[in-house]
XYZ file of C-alpha atoms in Angstrom:
459
model
C -21.871 5.048 32.018
C -19.889 2.179 30.552
C -17.240 0.311 32.511
C -13.760 1.863 32.627
C -11.582 0.533 29.799
C -7.832 0.585 29.358
C -8.336 1.774 25.775
C -11.341 3.312 24.057
C -10.610 3.524 20.358
C -12.422 6.054 18.180
C -12.606 4.713 14.635
C -12.701 1.222 13.110
C -10.314 1.613 10.199
C -6.990 -0.236 9.947
C -5.320 1.798 12.709
C -8.168 1.536 15.200
C -8.806 -2.163 14.602
C -5.102 -2.997 14.852
C -4.735 -0.980 18.069
C -7.682 -2.761 19.707
C -6.501 -6.174 18.476
C -2.976 -5.632 19.818
C -4.311 -4.316 23.118
C -6.568 -7.347 23.572
C -3.678 -9.690 22.768
C -1.712 -8.038 25.588
C -4.563 -8.486 28.060
C -5.832 -4.906 28.045
C -9.520 -4.089 27.961
C -10.352 -2.246 24.754
C -13.521 -1.086 23.024
C -13.834 0.349 19.521
C -16.485 2.975 18.830
C -17.545 3.053 15.180
C -20.037 5.310 13.406
C -20.477 2.663 10.691
C -22.554 -0.524 11.087
C -19.543 -2.794 10.441
C -15.778 -2.497 10.944
C -13.373 -1.442 8.209
C -13.401 2.345 8.235
C -13.401 4.212 4.927
C -10.557 2.291 3.314
C -12.077 -1.120 4.092
C -15.699 -0.030 4.211
C -18.151 -2.951 4.291
C -15.245 -5.266 3.459
C -16.876 -8.359 4.962
C -19.840 -8.008 2.622
C -18.174 -6.386 -0.393
C -15.316 -8.897 -0.583
C -17.849 -11.673 -1.046
C -20.004 -9.782 -3.564
C -19.870 -9.324 -7.339
C -17.527 -6.310 -7.086
C -14.908 -8.201 -5.041
C -12.517 -8.841 -7.931
C -12.780 -5.247 -9.140
C -11.960 -3.799 -5.713
C -8.547 -5.455 -5.727
C -6.212 -7.355 -3.424
C -5.373 -4.347 -1.238
C -9.039 -3.947 -0.354
C -9.435 -7.659 0.373
C -6.498 -7.401 2.800
C -8.970 -5.617 5.043
C -10.698 -8.951 5.640
C -7.684 -10.218 7.564
C -7.582 -7.018 9.632
C -11.277 -7.261 10.482
C -11.088 -10.999 11.134
C -8.182 -10.568 13.572
C -10.167 -7.903 15.383
C -13.305 -10.061 15.541
C -11.293 -12.907 17.074
C -9.359 -10.710 19.548
C -12.125 -10.331 22.102
C -11.986 -6.534 22.015
C -15.302 -4.761 22.442
C -17.117 -3.233 19.494
C -19.877 -0.631 19.488
C -21.088 0.171 15.951
C -23.500 2.938 15.016
C -22.140 5.504 17.463
C -21.266 9.111 16.614
C -18.469 10.372 18.839
C -19.186 14.005 19.626
C -16.497 14.770 22.188
C -13.305 13.375 23.702
C -12.306 14.764 27.088
C -8.721 15.393 28.153
C -9.236 12.717 30.823
C -9.645 10.111 28.069
C -13.418 9.833 28.468
C -15.265 9.574 25.161
C -18.822 10.796 24.631
C -20.905 9.268 21.849
C -24.511 9.005 20.717
C -26.525 6.403 18.826
C -28.869 9.085 17.504
C -31.290 8.658 20.411
C -29.198 8.947 23.547
C -25.616 9.697 24.503
C -23.297 7.509 26.504
C -19.988 8.140 28.271
C -17.068 5.738 27.808
C -14.385 6.308 30.453
C -10.883 5.200 29.489
C -7.353 5.294 30.831
C -6.261 6.038 27.291
C -8.334 7.275 24.341
C -6.955 6.299 20.925
C -8.023 8.676 18.171
C -7.995 6.717 14.908
C -10.453 8.630 12.737
C -8.336 8.483 9.583
C -8.212 11.006 6.778
C -10.665 13.085 4.796
C -10.493 14.277 1.217
C -8.968 17.689 0.731
C -11.617 20.254 -0.284
C -11.510 21.038 -4.017
C -13.046 24.524 -4.325
C -13.500 25.085 -8.050
C -16.146 27.122 -9.894
C -19.364 25.091 -9.764
C -18.250 22.562 -7.123
C -21.492 23.088 -5.184
C -23.700 22.092 -8.141
C -25.704 18.863 -7.804
C -23.856 16.189 -9.727
C -20.423 17.173 -8.395
C -18.978 14.848 -5.762
C -15.650 13.489 -4.588
C -13.923 10.388 -5.887
C -13.885 9.032 -2.343
C -17.671 9.288 -2.138
C -17.960 7.417 -5.419
C -15.692 4.694 -4.129
C -17.775 4.381 -0.961
C -20.858 3.758 -3.116
C -18.962 1.100 -5.046
C -17.758 -0.667 -1.894
C -20.945 -0.454 0.137
C -23.571 -1.143 -2.534
C -21.808 -1.925 -5.810
C -23.077 1.321 -7.368
C -21.246 2.589 -10.443
C -21.658 5.929 -12.221
C -23.780 6.202 -15.351
C -24.070 8.784 -18.091
C -21.253 11.171 -19.004
C -19.027 10.796 -15.947
C -15.738 12.668 -15.655
C -13.061 12.254 -13.016
C -10.816 15.261 -12.355
C -7.937 15.562 -9.951
C -4.611 14.240 -8.821
C -3.191 11.454 -6.688
C -3.341 7.674 -6.452
C -7.052 7.458 -5.563
C -8.457 8.585 -8.947
C -6.266 6.007 -10.704
C -7.384 3.287 -8.282
C -11.054 4.203 -8.628
C -10.841 4.301 -12.421
C -9.215 0.863 -12.479
C -11.947 -0.514 -10.198
C -14.712 0.888 -12.418
C -13.004 -0.506 -15.520
C -12.653 -3.933 -13.888
C -16.317 -3.875 -12.869
C -17.400 -3.133 -16.438
C -18.357 0.500 -15.882
C -17.871 3.450 -18.192
C -16.047 6.739 -17.629
C -16.193 9.543 -20.222
C -12.761 10.911 -19.399
C -10.074 11.651 -16.828
C -8.700 15.155 -16.258
C -5.289 14.877 -14.624
C -4.537 18.091 -12.718
C -1.100 17.053 -11.417
C 1.212 20.018 -12.194
C 3.942 19.050 -14.650
C 6.551 20.742 -12.447
C 5.766 18.314 -9.627
C 7.522 15.492 -11.488
C 10.811 17.367 -11.468
C 10.397 18.343 -7.825
C 9.698 14.714 -6.853
C 12.752 13.416 -8.724
C 15.211 13.698 -5.792
C 12.896 11.500 -3.696
C 12.652 8.700 -6.259
C 15.685 6.764 -5.018
C 14.211 6.500 -1.507
C 10.837 5.542 -3.017
C 12.464 2.554 -4.706
C 12.657 0.931 -1.274
C 8.919 0.375 -1.723
C 9.153 -0.932 -5.261
C 5.878 -2.934 -5.064
C 3.955 0.284 -4.429
C 5.573 1.989 -7.408
C 4.722 -1.025 -9.550
C 1.094 -0.763 -8.459
C 1.035 2.859 -9.580
C 2.515 1.980 -12.963
C 0.036 -0.885 -13.296
C -2.899 1.458 -12.600
C -1.663 3.877 -15.250
C -1.320 0.971 -17.666
C -4.906 -0.113 -17.010
C -6.093 3.431 -17.710
C -4.035 3.691 -20.895
C -5.298 0.377 -22.284
C -8.911 1.202 -21.424
C -9.092 3.910 -24.081
C -10.530 6.448 -21.619
C -9.492 9.924 -22.818
C -6.913 11.527 -20.507
C -6.375 15.290 -20.478
C -3.644 17.151 -18.574
C -5.170 20.373 -17.264
C -4.179 23.191 -14.941
C -7.712 24.404 -14.194
C -11.147 22.740 -13.968
C -14.679 24.157 -13.711
C -18.175 22.683 -13.437
C -21.027 24.446 -15.219
C -24.757 23.963 -15.624
C -28.231 25.306 -14.919
C -29.336 23.880 -11.559
C -26.981 20.903 -11.834
C -23.729 20.014 -13.540
C -24.153 19.755 -17.308
C -20.662 20.535 -18.574
C -17.080 20.265 -17.388
C -14.597 22.900 -18.545
C -10.829 22.527 -18.293
C -7.758 24.377 -19.515
C -5.215 22.172 -21.267
C -2.190 23.602 -23.041
C -3.474 27.130 -22.527
C -6.787 26.477 -24.322
C -10.163 25.834 -22.705
C -12.176 22.772 -23.623
C -15.745 21.923 -22.682
C -17.389 18.496 -22.521
C -20.905 17.245 -21.700
C -21.006 16.009 -18.114
C -23.682 14.354 -15.967
C -21.396 13.574 -13.023
C -18.079 15.186 -12.077
C -15.915 13.495 -9.460
C -13.116 15.526 -7.861
C -10.047 14.604 -5.833
C -6.883 16.455 -4.778
C -5.474 14.129 -2.146
C -6.345 13.388 1.462
C -5.479 15.172 4.712
C -5.550 14.116 8.374
C -8.934 14.400 10.063
C -7.853 16.638 12.940
C -11.191 17.881 14.266
C -11.161 15.486 17.231
C -7.593 16.206 18.318
C -8.095 19.950 17.857
C -11.275 19.887 19.938
C -9.430 18.049 22.727
C -6.735 20.735 22.690
C -3.756 18.690 21.471
C -0.804 20.570 19.988
C -0.734 20.668 16.173
C 1.736 21.817 13.567
C 1.674 22.612 9.859
C 3.104 19.938 7.559
C 4.341 21.906 4.573
C 4.978 18.806 2.476
C 1.481 17.430 2.895
C -0.068 20.930 3.046
C -2.144 20.230 6.148
C -2.248 20.417 9.932
C -1.370 17.339 11.958
C -1.114 16.613 15.700
C 2.324 16.647 17.308
C 3.149 13.025 18.198
C 6.024 10.941 19.502
C 6.996 7.513 18.174
C 4.286 5.805 20.284
C 1.467 8.076 19.132
C 1.443 10.116 22.339
C 0.119 13.672 22.168
C 0.990 16.422 24.635
C -2.101 15.377 26.651
C -1.189 12.133 28.412
C -4.444 10.138 28.084
C -4.847 11.032 24.373
C -3.140 8.863 21.753
C -3.331 9.069 17.960
C -2.965 6.250 15.421
C -3.149 6.170 11.654
C -3.713 8.802 9.009
C -5.317 11.313 11.382
C -1.758 11.769 12.662
C -0.271 12.215 9.169
C -0.949 10.571 5.822
C 1.038 7.338 5.487
C -1.367 4.837 3.922
C -3.494 1.921 5.117
C -0.716 -0.609 5.759
C 1.329 1.939 7.714
C -1.790 2.916 9.688
C -2.254 -0.695 10.723
C 1.317 -0.823 12.029
C 0.913 2.511 13.810
C -2.149 1.159 15.571
C -0.218 -1.786 16.956
C 2.660 0.456 18.056
C 0.263 2.783 19.872
C -1.242 -0.182 21.735
C 2.228 -1.412 22.735
C 3.139 2.036 24.020
C -0.114 2.299 25.969
C 0.383 -1.151 27.512
C 3.821 -0.118 28.768
C 2.593 3.247 30.058
C -0.214 1.503 31.954
C 2.225 -0.985 33.485
C 0.850 -4.082 31.716
C 4.180 -4.846 30.031
C 7.679 -3.552 30.671
C 9.570 -1.339 28.259
C 11.886 -4.163 27.197
C 8.892 -6.251 26.104
C 7.356 -3.242 24.381
C 10.539 -2.591 22.420
C 11.010 -6.249 21.507
C 7.464 -6.548 20.156
C 7.802 -3.221 18.359
C 10.986 -4.054 16.438
C 9.402 -6.125 13.622
C 6.590 -3.590 13.334
C 9.075 -0.744 12.921
C 11.037 -2.731 10.343
C 7.860 -3.249 8.340
C 6.927 0.410 8.774
C 10.357 1.323 7.408
C 9.365 -0.322 4.101
C 6.244 1.809 3.722
C 7.383 5.288 4.749
C 10.267 6.125 2.342
C 7.847 6.537 -0.570
C 5.845 9.253 1.179
C 8.139 12.155 0.277
C 7.973 11.137 -3.382
C 4.165 10.827 -3.391
C 3.555 13.980 -1.365
C 5.772 16.026 -3.679
C 4.467 14.485 -6.892
C 0.845 15.123 -5.928
C 1.194 18.511 -4.233
C -2.057 20.331 -5.117
C -2.181 23.310 -7.438
C -1.991 26.753 -5.758
C -5.586 27.578 -6.759
C -6.821 24.527 -4.830
C -5.225 25.899 -1.659
C -6.343 29.491 -2.315
C -9.071 29.729 -4.993
C -10.098 32.828 -7.009
C -12.450 35.404 -5.473
C -15.653 34.202 -7.168
C -15.309 30.593 -5.963
C -17.342 29.487 -2.933
C -14.935 28.633 -0.121
C -17.475 27.714 2.583
C -20.282 25.588 1.170
C -22.465 25.634 4.293
C -22.674 29.425 4.515
C -22.093 30.217 0.785
C -19.055 32.370 1.575
C -16.781 33.133 -1.378
C -13.003 33.309 -1.368
C -13.333 37.018 -2.159
C -15.374 37.582 0.996
C -12.660 35.891 3.056
C -10.047 38.178 1.462
C -12.238 41.189 2.257
C -12.216 40.259 5.958
C -8.416 40.359 5.807
C -8.572 43.862 4.328
C -10.766 45.044 7.208
C -8.606 43.516 9.915
C -9.127 39.741 10.269
C -5.782 38.028 10.897
C -6.986 34.442 11.201
C -9.850 32.017 10.511
C -11.610 32.669 13.805
C -11.844 36.392 13.164
C -13.106 35.686 9.626
C -15.685 33.326 11.125
C -16.957 36.125 13.380
C -17.308 38.485 10.413
C -18.845 36.265 7.725
C -19.794 32.926 9.410
C -17.394 30.762 7.388
C -16.913 27.507 9.308
C -20.138 27.892 11.295
C -22.286 25.511 9.229
C -23.103 21.832 9.826
C -19.658 20.655 8.664
C -17.965 22.887 11.294
C -15.117 23.763 8.949
C -14.376 20.293 7.616
C -14.960 21.411 4.004
C -13.594 24.943 4.275
C -11.027 25.050 7.085
C -7.913 24.462 4.998
C -9.236 26.723 2.238
C -9.899 29.650 4.597
C -6.457 29.197 6.153
C -4.865 29.099 2.688
C -6.658 32.241 1.523
C -5.659 34.206 4.615
C -2.072 32.961 4.420
C -1.792 34.111 0.806
C -3.466 37.455 1.522
C -1.265 38.249 4.528
C 2.017 36.810 3.279
C 2.245 34.406 6.233
C 2.529 30.647 6.368
C -0.588 28.532 7.041
C 1.032 27.438 10.299
C 1.237 31.066 11.414
C -2.363 31.736 10.353
C -3.754 28.699 12.190
C -7.059 26.859 11.934
C -10.608 27.278 13.194
C -11.102 26.808 16.926
C -12.990 23.506 17.155
C -15.524 23.139 19.937
C -17.856 20.319 20.977
C -20.094 18.827 19.887
C -18.109 17.478 16.964
C -21.310 16.263 15.295
C -24.879 17.542 15.334
C -26.510 16.642 18.645
C -30.065 17.054 19.967
C -30.800 18.228 23.505
C -32.459 14.870 24.118
C -29.290 12.990 23.234
C -27.293 15.258 25.515
C -29.762 14.991 28.398
C -29.528 11.196 28.316
C -26.046 11.485 29.866
C -27.710 12.415 33.175
C -29.871 9.293 33.277
């Protein structure tokens, strides 16, 4: 067993790195556990290598900002354990992780969950065909190895990430066959009342307009569609979309999907932290106070796994969580905590007002949240949306009952790709809110674990 730490941080993205850096600066012992081989998380994945490579200019200034975050962490003296899969966090704050061969326990006075966000599942007809992937996965390939798509590649979806990815591919000299924008037209009107508050973060709005300008000047065809399908024999060969009430079909070798990101709540749900439904972001999120405290004292949450706010806000949240933990552990007094927190909260106040505008503008289409009967909802167990609705007709009132009937959520992903979809289907079928329906009950291990890895804890 490792030595007791003040903070054990799960995740090496902007929130986790900033929390560990701040903690070390305050004299606390802190160790970051990271499943990747180098710090940066998903948003700054492989930033130390990628920012020096040929794709550096294409990835943009926001990505290169990650170098300063990683560099500050490297210089802080905080501990770092790469290549570890965290498979359980105990309510005591102890974290259990494995390197693929053996497990190890990391006792902590406070565990900081900073596992970030995941892409919302996009259950459309044909989404399980080879050749269909997420935009986030494509961006990971670009960051980690400079890989760009080839052939007839289409991007379909909504939100800032597709625009960013398209601009990066354009800057790197790649080719995209077309972009299918699925943002509902009505969302623009609904987001209008939030525009004035969003103007407080004018640089972010300018970035969005700049990305749209890059796309427009590139000559890549852009289609506004309210429905998308992938089709093919054994793999994706065509993309179909409905624009203006008429269906169109295009040759397609690779289809990349995206409908926003949601908090990665599997860890906090497995621990037993209280969660609530965020109707604006259409997701579950842990219930937190201003210092990232959950209802379980040793468990803290920082960054997008506590609610989607963006990379810069996540970095600030990480520092605030570390300040709160330092005060709770008696390393600094509350007056010092509040004094150090004031500039961080001022900076955070610049980033948050735009969230209501973005969340409303990019609210996903209803069929993303509750797809038609024939669409596969659970990829691991090949369960369709219609089968989930049938469980409701025979008495299932929530995801866990549906899981018992038809095994949805019991595959290797443990509900990561189907949880929100199953909740959405049941909510629609029963006339209840997703918050009333609830989510799968998450149990350890969070990741696949061999008996040998588990037995190593006893050695």
